[in-house]
């Protein structure tokens, strides 16, 4: 079965990544400077550990910290040399960022344009060659706008203009936001480990399993299905 939507973990917490990636269909990890500052003291070691945990079949997105296009490009080249073909550099959607996106794409470095708040920012990133654009859903909601609606507009714009850049929706606080973005054209989402678990959890699923177990044990005790087969 082909996987249409990609799910990334938006964290640098190595234990969370190890646990969630061992269970859920995770396609990679995204980080940003705030996430790294929160989760680790040795950034290099943490990113190497994450890279090893996710392996060669998943993707690692790491944001630049530089201010100018040339510096962002230099950081992207250095990180690609370390993290390999599945590395994506996250570049903020600013004037220097646009220039850096072009430099990176000319050097065959995968790019995610980040901190996207509007469809026109997304279009400019796409025109500059970005592979992904990352609209920030909850931060958009927080400024009395509608993050899911922004994704819907980006999706429509990309579709009308036949733009191949994909939408990696980011900055989520709840399941409804995640559902809204994937139902409105996002190709990928990046979420916390906690939110990933919340996508799966439903109390009535738990109750149904309790009921099955209880009905079974009333009749068959501790025997299991395969004891009869
Ligand atoms: C993604 O890569 C973004 O940096 C991230 O999702 C932002 O999330 P926040 O708004 O919860 O900080």
Coordinates of C-alpha atoms and ligand atoms in Angstrom, one line a residue:
X1 CA 0.0 0.0 0.0
X2 CA 1.4 3.4 -0.9
X3 CA 1.6 5.9 1.9
X4 CA 0.1 9.2 0.7
X5 CA 0.5 11.2 3.9
X6 CA 3.8 11.5 5.7
X7 CA 3.9 11.8 9.4
X8 CA 6.9 13.3 11.1
X9 CA 7.7 13.7 14.8
X10 CA 8.3 17.3 15.8
X11 CA 10.7 16.7 18.6
X12 CA 14.4 16.2 19.5
X13 CA 13.6 14.0 22.4
X14 CA 15.5 10.8 21.6
X15 CA 13.5 8.6 23.9
X16 CA 10.2 9.8 22.5
X17 CA 11.4 9.3 18.9
X18 CA 12.7 5.8 19.8
X19 CA 9.4 4.8 21.4
X20 CA 7.0 6.3 18.8
X21 CA 9.0 5.3 15.7
X22 CA 9.0 1.7 17.0
X23 CA 5.2 1.6 16.9
X24 CA 3.7 4.3 14.7
X25 CA 4.2 4.7 10.9
X26 CA 6.6 7.6 11.2
X27 CA 8.4 9.0 8.2
X28 CA 11.0 11.1 9.9
X29 CA 11.7 13.9 12.4
X30 CA 11.6 17.6 12.2
X31 CA 13.4 20.0 14.6
X32 CA 13.7 23.7 15.0
X33 CA 16.0 25.9 17.1
X34 CA 13.5 26.1 20.0
X35 CA 13.0 22.3 20.0
X36 CA 16.7 21.7 20.1
X37 CA 17.3 24.3 22.8
X38 CA 14.6 22.6 24.9
X39 CA 15.6 19.0 24.5
X40 CA 19.4 18.8 24.3
X41 CA 22.7 20.2 25.6
X42 CA 24.8 18.6 22.9
X43 CA 23.1 19.4 19.6
X44 CA 25.5 17.4 17.4
X45 CA 25.2 14.3 19.5
X46 CA 21.4 14.5 19.7
X47 CA 21.0 15.0 16.0
X48 CA 23.4 12.1 15.3
X49 CA 21.4 9.9 17.7
X50 CA 18.1 10.9 16.0
X51 CA 19.6 10.2 12.6
X52 CA 20.7 6.7 13.7
X53 CA 17.3 5.9 15.3
X54 CA 15.3 6.8 12.2
X55 CA 17.8 5.1 9.9
X56 CA 18.1 5.5 6.1
X57 CA 14.5 5.0 5.2
X58 CA 13.2 8.1 7.1
X59 CA 13.9 11.8 6.8
X60 CA 15.5 14.3 9.1
X61 CA 14.6 18.0 8.8
X62 CA 16.9 20.5 10.6
X63 CA 16.6 24.3 10.5
X64 CA 19.4 26.7 9.8
X65 CA 20.3 29.3 12.5
X66 CA 22.1 31.7 10.2
X67 CA 20.9 35.2 9.1
X68 CA 22.2 35.5 5.5
X69 CA 21.6 33.4 2.5
X70 CA 25.2 32.4 2.0
X71 CA 25.5 31.4 5.7
X72 CA 22.3 29.4 5.5
X73 CA 23.6 27.6 2.3
X74 CA 26.9 26.9 4.1
X75 CA 25.1 25.4 7.1
X76 CA 22.9 23.3 4.7
X77 CA 25.9 21.9 2.8
X78 CA 27.6 21.0 6.1
X79 CA 24.5 19.3 7.5
X80 CA 23.9 17.4 4.3
X81 CA 27.4 16.1 4.3
X82 CA 26.8 14.7 7.8
X83 CA 23.2 13.5 7.6
X84 CA 23.2 12.3 4.0
X85 CA 20.6 12.0 1.2
X86 CA 17.5 11.9 3.5
X87 CA 18.4 15.3 5.0
X88 CA 16.1 18.3 4.5
X89 CA 17.3 21.8 5.4
X90 CA 14.6 23.9 6.9
X91 CA 14.9 27.5 5.7
X92 CA 12.7 30.4 7.0
X93 CA 10.6 32.1 4.5
X94 CA 12.4 35.5 4.4
X95 CA 14.2 37.4 1.6
X96 CA 17.5 35.8 2.6
X97 CA 15.6 32.5 3.0
X98 CA 14.3 32.7 -0.6
X99 CA 17.8 33.3 -1.9
X100 CA 19.1 30.4 0.3
X101 CA 16.4 28.1 -1.1
X102 CA 17.6 28.7 -4.6
X103 CA 21.2 28.2 -3.7
X104 CA 20.4 24.9 -1.9
X105 CA 18.3 23.5 -4.7
X106 CA 21.0 24.3 -7.2
X107 CA 23.3 22.2 -5.0
X108 CA 20.7 19.4 -4.9
X109 CA 19.9 19.9 -1.2
X110 CA 16.3 19.0 -0.1
X111 CA 14.5 22.1 1.2
X112 CA 11.6 22.7 3.6
X113 CA 10.5 26.3 3.6
X114 CA 9.5 27.0 7.2
X115 CA 7.5 29.6 9.3
X116 CA 4.9 29.9 6.5
X117 CA 1.8 31.8 7.5
X118 CA 0.2 32.8 4.1
X119 CA -0.5 31.2 0.7
X120 CA 1.7 33.8 -1.0
X121 CA 4.7 33.0 1.2
X122 CA 4.1 29.3 0.2
X123 CA 3.9 30.2 -3.5
X124 CA 7.2 32.2 -3.3
X125 CA 8.9 29.3 -1.6
X126 CA 7.6 26.9 -4.2
X127 CA 8.7 29.2 -7.1
X128 CA 12.2 29.3 -5.5
X129 CA 12.3 25.5 -5.6
X130 CA 11.3 24.4 -2.1
X131 CA 10.3 20.7 -1.8
X132 CA 8.0 21.3 1.1
X133 CA 6.4 24.4 2.6
X134 CA 5.6 24.3 6.3
X135 CA 2.5 26.4 7.4
X136 CA 2.3 26.8 11.2
X137 CA -1.3 25.8 12.0
X138 CA -1.6 26.5 15.7
X139 CA 0.4 29.8 15.5
X140 CA -2.0 30.9 12.7
X141 CA -5.0 30.0 14.9
X142 CA -3.4 31.9 17.7
X143 CA -3.5 35.2 15.7
X144 CA -7.3 34.8 15.2
X145 CA -6.9 33.3 11.8
X146 CA -7.5 29.7 10.6
X147 CA -4.5 27.5 10.0
X148 CA -6.6 24.7 8.3
X149 CA -8.1 27.3 6.0
X150 CA -4.6 28.6 5.1
X151 CA -3.6 25.0 4.2
X152 CA -6.8 24.7 2.1
X153 CA -5.9 27.9 0.2
X154 CA -2.3 26.8 -0.4
X155 CA -3.5 23.4 -1.6
X156 CA -5.9 25.0 -4.0
X157 CA -3.3 27.5 -5.3
X158 CA -0.7 24.7 -5.8
X159 CA -3.3 22.6 -7.6
X160 CA -4.5 25.5 -9.9
X161 CA -0.9 26.4 -10.8
X162 CA 0.2 22.8 -11.0
X163 CA 2.9 23.4 -8.4
X164 CA 4.6 20.2 -7.3
X165 CA 5.9 21.5 -3.9
X166 CA 4.3 19.6 -1.0
X167 CA 2.6 20.9 2.1
X168 CA 4.2 19.8 5.4
X169 CA 1.8 21.2 8.0
X170 CA 3.4 22.0 11.4
X171 CA 2.6 23.5 14.8
X172 CA -0.3 21.5 16.0
X173 CA -2.0 21.4 19.4
X174 CA -4.9 19.0 18.8
X175 CA -6.2 16.2 16.7
X176 CA -8.9 18.3 15.0
X177 CA -6.2 20.6 13.5
X178 CA -4.3 17.5 12.2
X179 CA -7.4 16.0 10.7
X180 CA -8.4 19.4 9.1
X181 CA -5.0 19.8 7.4
X182 CA -4.8 16.3 5.9
X183 CA -8.4 16.5 4.8
X184 CA -7.7 19.8 3.1
X185 CA -4.6 18.9 1.1
X186 CA -1.6 18.7 3.4
X187 CA 0.8 16.0 2.1
X188 CA 2.6 15.6 5.5
X189 CA 2.2 16.7 9.1
X190 CA 4.7 17.0 11.9
X191 CA 3.4 16.4 15.4
X192 CA 4.6 15.7 19.0
X193 CA 4.8 12.2 20.3
X194 CA 1.9 12.9 22.7
X195 CA -0.3 14.1 19.8
X196 CA 0.6 11.1 17.8
X197 CA -0.8 8.9 20.6
X198 CA -3.9 11.0 20.7
X199 CA -4.6 10.4 17.0
X200 CA -5.0 6.7 17.9
X201 CA -6.7 6.9 21.3
X202 CA -10.5 6.5 21.7
X203 CA -12.2 5.5 25.0
X204 CA -14.8 3.5 23.1
X205 CA -12.0 1.4 21.4
X206 CA -10.7 0.7 24.9
X207 CA -14.2 -0.1 26.2
X208 CA -14.9 -2.4 23.3
X209 CA -11.7 -4.4 24.0
X210 CA -12.6 -4.7 27.7
X211 CA -16.1 -6.0 26.7
X212 CA -14.6 -8.6 24.3
X213 CA -12.2 -9.8 27.0
X214 CA -14.9 -9.9 29.6
X215 CA -17.4 -11.9 27.4
X216 CA -14.7 -14.3 26.3
X217 CA -13.4 -15.0 29.8
X218 CA -17.0 -15.6 31.2
X219 CA -17.2 -18.5 28.8
X220 CA -13.7 -19.7 28.1
X221 CA -11.7 -18.5 31.1
X222 CA -8.0 -17.9 30.6
X223 CA -7.8 -19.9 27.4
X224 CA -6.8 -18.0 24.2
X225 CA -8.2 -18.3 20.7
X226 CA -5.3 -20.4 19.5
X227 CA -5.9 -23.0 22.3
X228 CA -8.9 -24.1 20.2
X229 CA -7.2 -24.2 16.8
Ligands
LIG1 C1 7.9 22.6 12.6 O1 8.9 22.2 12.1 C2 7.8 23.8 13.4 O2 9.0 24.4 13.7 C3 7.0 23.5 14.6 O3 5.9 22.6 14.3 C4 6.5 24.7 15.4 O4 5.6 24.3 16.4 P1 5.1 25.2 17.6 O5 4.3 26.3 17.0 O6 4.4 24.3 18.5 O7 6.3 25.7 18.3

